[in-house]
Amino acid sequence: MNSFDPSISNWEDYLRVYEFSIKHEDAFWDAVARRQLKWKKAWTKVSDNDYLTGRVNWYPGAELNVSENCLDRHIEAGNGDRKALIWVGNEVGEERIFTFTELHREVCRVALALEALQVKKGDRVVLYLPNIPELAMSVLACARIGAVHCVIFGGFSAQSIYSRVKDCQASVIITANGTYRGDKWIDLKAKVDEALAMGCPSVKHVVTVMRHSESKSTVAGNSPSKEDVTRNVFWDAWLASIKSEQHQAQSHSALDPMFILYTSGSTGQPKGVLHTMGGYLTYASYTHEIVFQPQKDDVFWCTADVGWITGHTYLLYGPLANGCTTLMFEGIPTYPDPGRFWQIVEKYQVAIFYSAPTAIRILASAGDQFVTQHSRKSIRTLGTVGEPINPEAWKWYNKVVGEERAPIVDTWWQTETGGILISPLAGITPLKPGSATLPLPGIQPAILNDAGIVISGAGSGALVIKKSWPGQMNGVYGDTKEFPSKFYDTYFAKFKGYYFSGDGAERDEEGFYWITGRMDDVIKVSGHRLGTAEIESACVTHPGVVESAAIGIPDPVTGEALHIFIVLKDKVAPSAELMKTITETVRKEVGP
Ligand code: WT7
């Protein structure tokens, strides 16, 4: 019996666990899976991976139920009355709160209702919903019955819905009549109807949540066809026919597909990133615990939309698997004013706040008074994800929001990685503004130079990972099982034997990692290699600049020329003089 304890609560733990994880990979991931989750059947092998052919399989032979791990087991442990989900709507004062018992009841009803629509294990269910509790219920219900959920972010167009539904051949779509984001009403159902009109014969049922009763949208669009009338149903009517509140969670294989998330790469068409039940949930649970160090009764708030991987892993699955209270917000950071985040933090006593650099920069530009008018005493930890955070924004977040007492975890990961790979552990890892710091246990990053050779010590290059981890995607949906697959071609072909992240990174003398941005965004000006992230970080040190984006434009003299889009602070007017000072800032920060 494996008795290694992978938990981490101080720096010595981190060093010890990291070392063990590299020396005894299988024993380490075996211990993590046992500790984090409840399994119905143990694995026959910890993993079966081969980067040379693009094979990633975790915990083969094992069985579990994801939804049971997120709900039932906490109730069985006597925590049914603990808050599972705090939902905050777009309008101030709009809230719905669910205990684990209450959320479990709703998930069971939705699972039964999906089964009543003949949804079976392996079937795909598309969710085109805003951040509302019905979305949490739907994904957990899918996972419970083994249906594969595919959440499409509400900002995507009808054309994008169409191509995704066509690719994954979904039989059911769950949507809402719309959502408010700030003062803007977005009619989601109209976009679904438009997508269906392009032809999605796989779709047998469309379920619509009435988010606002005053919306004009009808259940079947404006001119419903016969088919539309029969395949459309309202959420409330759908659930009204379900009389039971109990649904027995079945065992699913650890390798059964759990969800698909479409993400853009270098090709024109988004890829369906596929994650599997056992590995994904193990990794979501473990990383949520070690990175954020949640304590009993903490309110954890990840501001992401569930339409992205961050929302999957750290708004829903990670915290719920760990029995934590998670907060879900439907609105935007600037509505009704730029103090909204901190008003919510104060009201719900949020302990851990996890957001994105863009949001932080927007709020920083709005003025400190929007932050300081609300108490942030409850905050113990701050987090950031999604793009490199420039030291300027990091320092503002640290000083103004966190009052210099809340560590910032700058978490580096991707849709493909399922969970965080490189990040400080809150309150444990020493911090450097702008650095994602060190790899989590079990993660072996390497930096390759232009020739594809691993470099040691300080230096920069392509960021690759040497060995698989349980959160790693298992494949591209609809891919061939033959070698070479799309999965292999995209992630393993460029550097043989490694997973290539697509990112560039720099490692300093102390082994700390600094993500420099996508390698596909690297530009070369007169032979000088520039990271767009580096340029953008320089621009925002200029006092008039909120946000910037740098791109390369082909140039006959210099190869590529640098072009920068700039978003100015409110009340700062564009002028030639301003452009000159911004250019000077870039010359100063990056080089002439
Ligand atoms: C890309 C992945 C991970 C969830 C959100 C984005 C960039 C992500 C960081 C960070 C610097 C970061 C990378 C990565 N990225 N986190 N902390 N520092 N860059 O997921 O859409 O799959 O994007 O986001 O370039 O490759 P995604």
mmCIF file of C-alpha atoms in Angstrom, residues 270-466:
data_model
loop_
_atom_site.group_PDB
_atom_site.id
_atom_site.type_symbol
_atom_site.label_atom_id
_atom_site.label_comp_id
_atom_site.label_asym_id
_atom_site.label_seq_id
_atom_site.Cartn_x
_atom_site.Cartn_y
_atom_site.Cartn_z
ATOM 1 C CA PRO A 270 -10.836 25.221 -33.517
ATOM 2 C CA LYS A 271 -9.897 21.834 -32.093
ATOM 3 C CA GLY A 272 -12.122 19.880 -29.717
ATOM 4 C CA VAL A 273 -9.870 19.380 -26.696
ATOM 5 C CA LEU A 274 -11.004 16.192 -24.972
ATOM 6 C CA HIS A 275 -10.598 15.536 -21.254
ATOM 7 C CA THR A 276 -11.309 12.272 -19.467
ATOM 8 C CA MET A 277 -13.026 11.609 -16.144
ATOM 9 C CA GLY A 278 -10.382 10.197 -13.810
ATOM 10 C CA GLY A 279 -7.253 12.107 -14.701
ATOM 11 C CA TYR A 280 -8.983 15.451 -15.130
ATOM 12 C CA LEU A 281 -10.800 15.424 -11.804
ATOM 13 C CA THR A 282 -7.769 14.144 -9.902
ATOM 14 C CA TYR A 283 -5.693 16.988 -11.271
ATOM 15 C CA ALA A 284 -8.392 19.656 -10.837
ATOM 16 C CA SER A 285 -8.821 18.700 -7.194
ATOM 17 C CA TYR A 286 -5.125 18.410 -6.327
ATOM 18 C CA THR A 287 -4.019 21.641 -8.020
ATOM 19 C CA HIS A 288 -6.923 23.633 -6.570
ATOM 20 C CA GLU A 289 -5.850 22.501 -3.126
ATOM 21 C CA ILE A 290 -2.092 23.010 -3.347
ATOM 22 C CA VAL A 291 -2.086 26.261 -5.341
ATOM 23 C CA PHE A 292 -4.873 28.125 -3.528
ATOM 24 C CA GLN A 293 -4.527 26.482 -0.094
ATOM 25 C CA PRO A 294 -8.253 26.813 0.689
ATOM 26 C CA GLN A 295 -9.287 26.672 4.336
ATOM 27 C CA LYS A 296 -12.537 25.505 5.855
ATOM 28 C CA ASP A 297 -15.460 27.864 5.125
ATOM 29 C CA ASP A 298 -13.502 29.958 2.627
ATOM 30 C CA VAL A 299 -15.462 31.507 -0.217
ATOM 31 C CA PHE A 300 -13.513 30.907 -3.423
ATOM 32 C CA TRP A 301 -14.182 33.189 -6.390
ATOM 33 C CA CYS A 302 -12.903 32.526 -9.864
ATOM 34 C CA THR A 303 -14.261 35.298 -12.111
ATOM 35 C CA ALA A 304 -13.961 33.253 -15.330
ATOM 36 C CA ASP A 305 -16.848 32.233 -17.536
ATOM 37 C CA VAL A 306 -17.606 28.513 -17.511
ATOM 38 C CA GLY A 307 -17.230 28.717 -21.294
ATOM 39 C CA TRP A 308 -13.468 28.573 -20.778
ATOM 40 C CA ILE A 309 -11.267 25.929 -19.149
ATOM 41 C CA THR A 310 -10.635 28.191 -16.149
ATOM 42 C CA GLY A 311 -14.351 28.144 -15.404
ATOM 43 C CA HIS A 312 -14.477 24.357 -15.728
ATOM 44 C CA THR A 313 -11.512 23.613 -13.490
ATOM 45 C CA TYR A 314 -11.455 26.382 -10.890
ATOM 46 C CA LEU A 315 -15.003 27.688 -10.804
ATOM 47 C CA LEU A 316 -16.667 24.273 -10.750
ATOM 48 C CA TYR A 317 -14.798 20.982 -10.622
ATOM 49 C CA GLY A 318 -11.758 21.817 -8.471
ATOM 50 C CA PRO A 319 -13.535 23.641 -5.636
ATOM 51 C CA LEU A 320 -16.576 21.335 -5.650
ATOM 52 C CA ALA A 321 -14.431 18.193 -5.608
ATOM 53 C CA ASN A 322 -12.709 19.709 -2.574
ATOM 54 C CA GLY A 323 -15.980 20.542 -0.822
ATOM 55 C CA CYS A 324 -15.372 24.305 -1.043
ATOM 56 C CA THR A 325 -17.851 27.122 -1.508
ATOM 57 C CA THR A 326 -17.528 28.524 -5.014
ATOM 58 C CA LEU A 327 -18.866 31.865 -6.200
ATOM 59 C CA MET A 328 -20.194 32.292 -9.743
ATOM 60 C CA PHE A 329 -20.707 35.771 -11.203
ATOM 61 C CA GLU A 330 -22.794 36.466 -14.290
ATOM 62 C CA GLY A 331 -21.832 40.107 -14.839
ATOM 63 C CA ILE A 332 -18.826 42.180 -15.829
ATOM 64 C CA PRO A 333 -16.218 43.950 -13.670
ATOM 65 C CA THR A 334 -17.316 47.476 -14.616
ATOM 66 C CA TYR A 335 -21.074 47.265 -14.109
ATOM 67 C CA PRO A 336 -22.704 49.176 -12.554
ATOM 68 C CA ASP A 337 -19.291 50.666 -11.768
ATOM 69 C CA PRO A 338 -15.665 49.507 -11.599
ATOM 70 C CA GLY A 339 -16.096 48.707 -7.897
ATOM 71 C CA ARG A 340 -18.339 45.703 -8.573
ATOM 72 C CA PHE A 341 -15.742 43.010 -7.890
ATOM 73 C CA TRP A 342 -14.816 44.510 -4.534
ATOM 74 C CA GLN A 343 -18.445 45.084 -3.576
ATOM 75 C CA ILE A 344 -19.006 41.334 -4.113
ATOM 76 C CA VAL A 345 -15.796 40.472 -2.258
ATOM 77 C CA GLU A 346 -16.969 42.467 0.745
ATOM 78 C CA LYS A 347 -20.547 41.209 0.701
ATOM 79 C CA TYR A 348 -19.665 37.501 0.473
ATOM 80 C CA GLN A 349 -16.381 37.709 2.390
ATOM 81 C CA VAL A 350 -14.388 36.206 -0.461
ATOM 82 C CA ALA A 351 -11.110 34.679 0.770
ATOM 83 C CA ILE A 352 -9.548 33.657 -2.543
ATOM 84 C CA PHE A 353 -9.993 35.825 -5.641
ATOM 85 C CA TYR A 354 -8.822 34.518 -9.029
ATOM 86 C CA SER A 355 -9.041 36.701 -12.125
ATOM 87 C CA ALA A 356 -7.304 37.758 -15.335
ATOM 88 C CA PRO A 357 -4.641 40.389 -16.058
ATOM 89 C CA THR A 358 -6.916 42.208 -18.531
ATOM 90 C CA ALA A 359 -9.572 42.703 -15.875
ATOM 91 C CA ILE A 360 -6.932 43.832 -13.399
ATOM 92 C CA ARG A 361 -5.555 46.394 -15.833
ATOM 93 C CA ILE A 362 -9.001 47.751 -16.693
ATOM 94 C CA LEU A 363 -9.805 48.177 -13.014
ATOM 95 C CA ALA A 364 -6.440 49.704 -12.239
ATOM 96 C CA SER A 365 -7.090 52.348 -14.865
ATOM 97 C CA ALA A 366 -10.496 53.201 -13.398
ATOM 98 C CA GLY A 367 -8.956 54.585 -10.230
ATOM 99 C CA ASP A 368 -8.069 53.250 -6.784
ATOM 100 C CA GLN A 369 -11.131 54.745 -5.114
ATOM 101 C CA PHE A 370 -13.340 52.034 -6.656
ATOM 102 C CA VAL A 371 -11.258 49.485 -4.791
ATOM 103 C CA THR A 372 -10.675 51.272 -1.516
ATOM 104 C CA GLN A 373 -14.343 52.137 -0.950
ATOM 105 C CA HIS A 374 -14.953 48.424 -0.249
ATOM 106 C CA SER A 375 -13.273 46.330 2.416
ATOM 107 C CA ARG A 376 -10.991 43.586 1.112
ATOM 108 C CA LYS A 377 -10.120 42.333 4.600
ATOM 109 C CA SER A 378 -11.541 38.884 3.813
ATOM 110 C CA ILE A 379 -9.076 38.339 0.941
ATOM 111 C CA ARG A 380 -6.201 36.045 1.830
ATOM 112 C CA THR A 381 -5.020 35.085 -1.656
ATOM 113 C CA LEU A 382 -5.152 36.664 -5.110
ATOM 114 C CA GLY A 383 -4.683 34.823 -8.369
ATOM 115 C CA THR A 384 -4.207 35.541 -12.023
ATOM 116 C CA VAL A 385 -4.399 33.497 -15.225
ATOM 117 C CA GLY A 386 -4.669 33.623 -18.982
ATOM 118 C CA GLU A 387 -1.848 35.833 -20.136
ATOM 119 C CA PRO A 388 1.414 37.127 -18.809
ATOM 120 C CA ILE A 389 0.823 39.709 -16.111
ATOM 121 C CA ASN A 390 3.111 42.689 -16.460
ATOM 122 C CA PRO A 391 4.919 43.769 -13.297
ATOM 123 C CA GLU A 392 3.000 47.096 -13.300
ATOM 124 C CA ALA A 393 -0.383 45.401 -13.041
ATOM 125 C CA TRP A 394 1.019 42.838 -10.608
ATOM 126 C CA LYS A 395 2.184 45.577 -8.288
ATOM 127 C CA TRP A 396 -1.139 47.412 -8.431
ATOM 128 C CA TYR A 397 -3.024 44.180 -7.695
ATOM 129 C CA ASN A 398 -0.667 43.470 -4.811
ATOM 130 C CA LYS A 399 -0.667 46.946 -3.342
ATOM 131 C CA VAL A 400 -4.118 48.376 -3.942
ATOM 132 C CA VAL A 401 -6.288 45.235 -3.943
ATOM 133 C CA GLY A 402 -4.280 43.002 -1.607
ATOM 134 C CA GLU A 403 -2.892 45.730 0.661
ATOM 135 C CA GLU A 404 0.473 43.984 0.351
ATOM 136 C CA ARG A 405 -0.639 41.116 2.564
ATOM 137 C CA ALA A 406 -2.224 38.735 0.024
ATOM 138 C CA PRO A 407 0.143 36.604 -2.057
ATOM 139 C CA ILE A 408 -0.552 36.587 -5.807
ATOM 140 C CA VAL A 409 -0.517 33.223 -7.528
ATOM 141 C CA ASP A 410 0.316 33.759 -11.186
ATOM 142 C CA THR A 411 -0.879 30.462 -12.615
ATOM 143 C CA TRP A 412 0.356 29.246 -15.975
ATOM 144 C CA TRP A 413 -1.622 26.582 -17.823
ATOM 145 C CA GLN A 414 -3.781 25.941 -20.897
ATOM 146 C CA THR A 415 -7.036 24.407 -22.083
ATOM 147 C CA GLU A 416 -4.932 21.401 -23.063
ATOM 148 C CA THR A 417 -3.343 20.980 -19.638
ATOM 149 C CA GLY A 418 -6.635 20.743 -17.712
ATOM 150 C CA GLY A 419 -5.151 22.480 -14.688
ATOM 151 C CA ILE A 420 -2.292 24.647 -13.471
ATOM 152 C CA LEU A 421 1.258 23.486 -14.303
ATOM 153 C CA ILE A 422 3.521 26.323 -13.186
ATOM 154 C CA SER A 423 2.501 28.589 -10.318
ATOM 155 C CA PRO A 424 3.392 29.733 -6.848
ATOM 156 C CA LEU A 425 1.651 27.901 -4.017
ATOM 157 C CA ALA A 426 -0.191 30.574 -2.032
ATOM 158 C CA GLY A 427 1.764 31.734 0.993
ATOM 159 C CA ILE A 428 4.471 29.122 0.359
ATOM 160 C CA THR A 429 6.441 29.929 -2.794
ATOM 161 C CA PRO A 430 8.541 33.119 -2.821
ATOM 162 C CA LEU A 431 7.107 35.577 -5.365
ATOM 163 C CA LYS A 432 8.610 37.639 -8.159
ATOM 164 C CA PRO A 433 6.258 40.077 -9.926
ATOM 165 C CA GLY A 434 5.574 38.786 -13.446
ATOM 166 C CA SER A 435 6.901 35.268 -12.844
ATOM 167 C CA ALA A 436 4.742 32.129 -12.707
ATOM 168 C CA THR A 437 7.594 30.861 -10.473
ATOM 169 C CA LEU A 438 7.993 27.069 -10.187
ATOM 170 C CA PRO A 439 6.439 23.852 -11.506
ATOM 171 C CA LEU A 440 3.871 21.966 -9.454
ATOM 172 C CA PRO A 441 4.818 18.480 -8.224
ATOM 173 C CA GLY A 442 4.900 15.950 -11.036
ATOM 174 C CA ILE A 443 5.437 18.636 -13.674
ATOM 175 C CA GLN A 444 8.793 18.573 -15.451
ATOM 176 C CA PRO A 445 9.168 21.606 -17.681
ATOM 177 C CA ALA A 446 12.124 22.077 -19.977
ATOM 178 C CA ILE A 447 13.268 24.876 -22.200
ATOM 179 C CA LEU A 448 14.460 24.040 -25.674
ATOM 180 C CA ASN A 449 16.637 26.281 -27.778
ATOM 181 C CA ASP A 450 16.057 26.975 -31.470
ATOM 182 C CA ALA A 451 17.770 23.723 -32.383
ATOM 183 C CA GLY A 452 15.362 21.792 -30.136
ATOM 184 C CA ILE A 453 18.043 21.046 -27.553
ATOM 185 C CA VAL A 454 17.231 21.160 -23.825
ATOM 186 C CA ILE A 455 19.042 23.993 -22.108
ATOM 187 C CA SER A 456 20.024 23.928 -18.469
ATOM 188 C CA GLY A 457 20.224 26.817 -16.051
ATOM 189 C CA ALA A 458 19.119 30.305 -16.975
ATOM 190 C CA GLY A 459 17.920 30.951 -20.511
ATOM 191 C CA SER A 460 14.912 31.195 -22.763
ATOM 192 C CA GLY A 461 13.238 29.215 -25.525
ATOM 193 C CA ALA A 462 10.304 26.919 -26.210
ATOM 194 C CA LEU A 463 8.490 25.730 -23.116
ATOM 195 C CA VAL A 464 7.903 21.984 -23.235
ATOM 196 C CA ILE A 465 6.894 19.377 -20.670
ATOM 197 C CA LYS A 466 8.822 16.126 -20.416
#
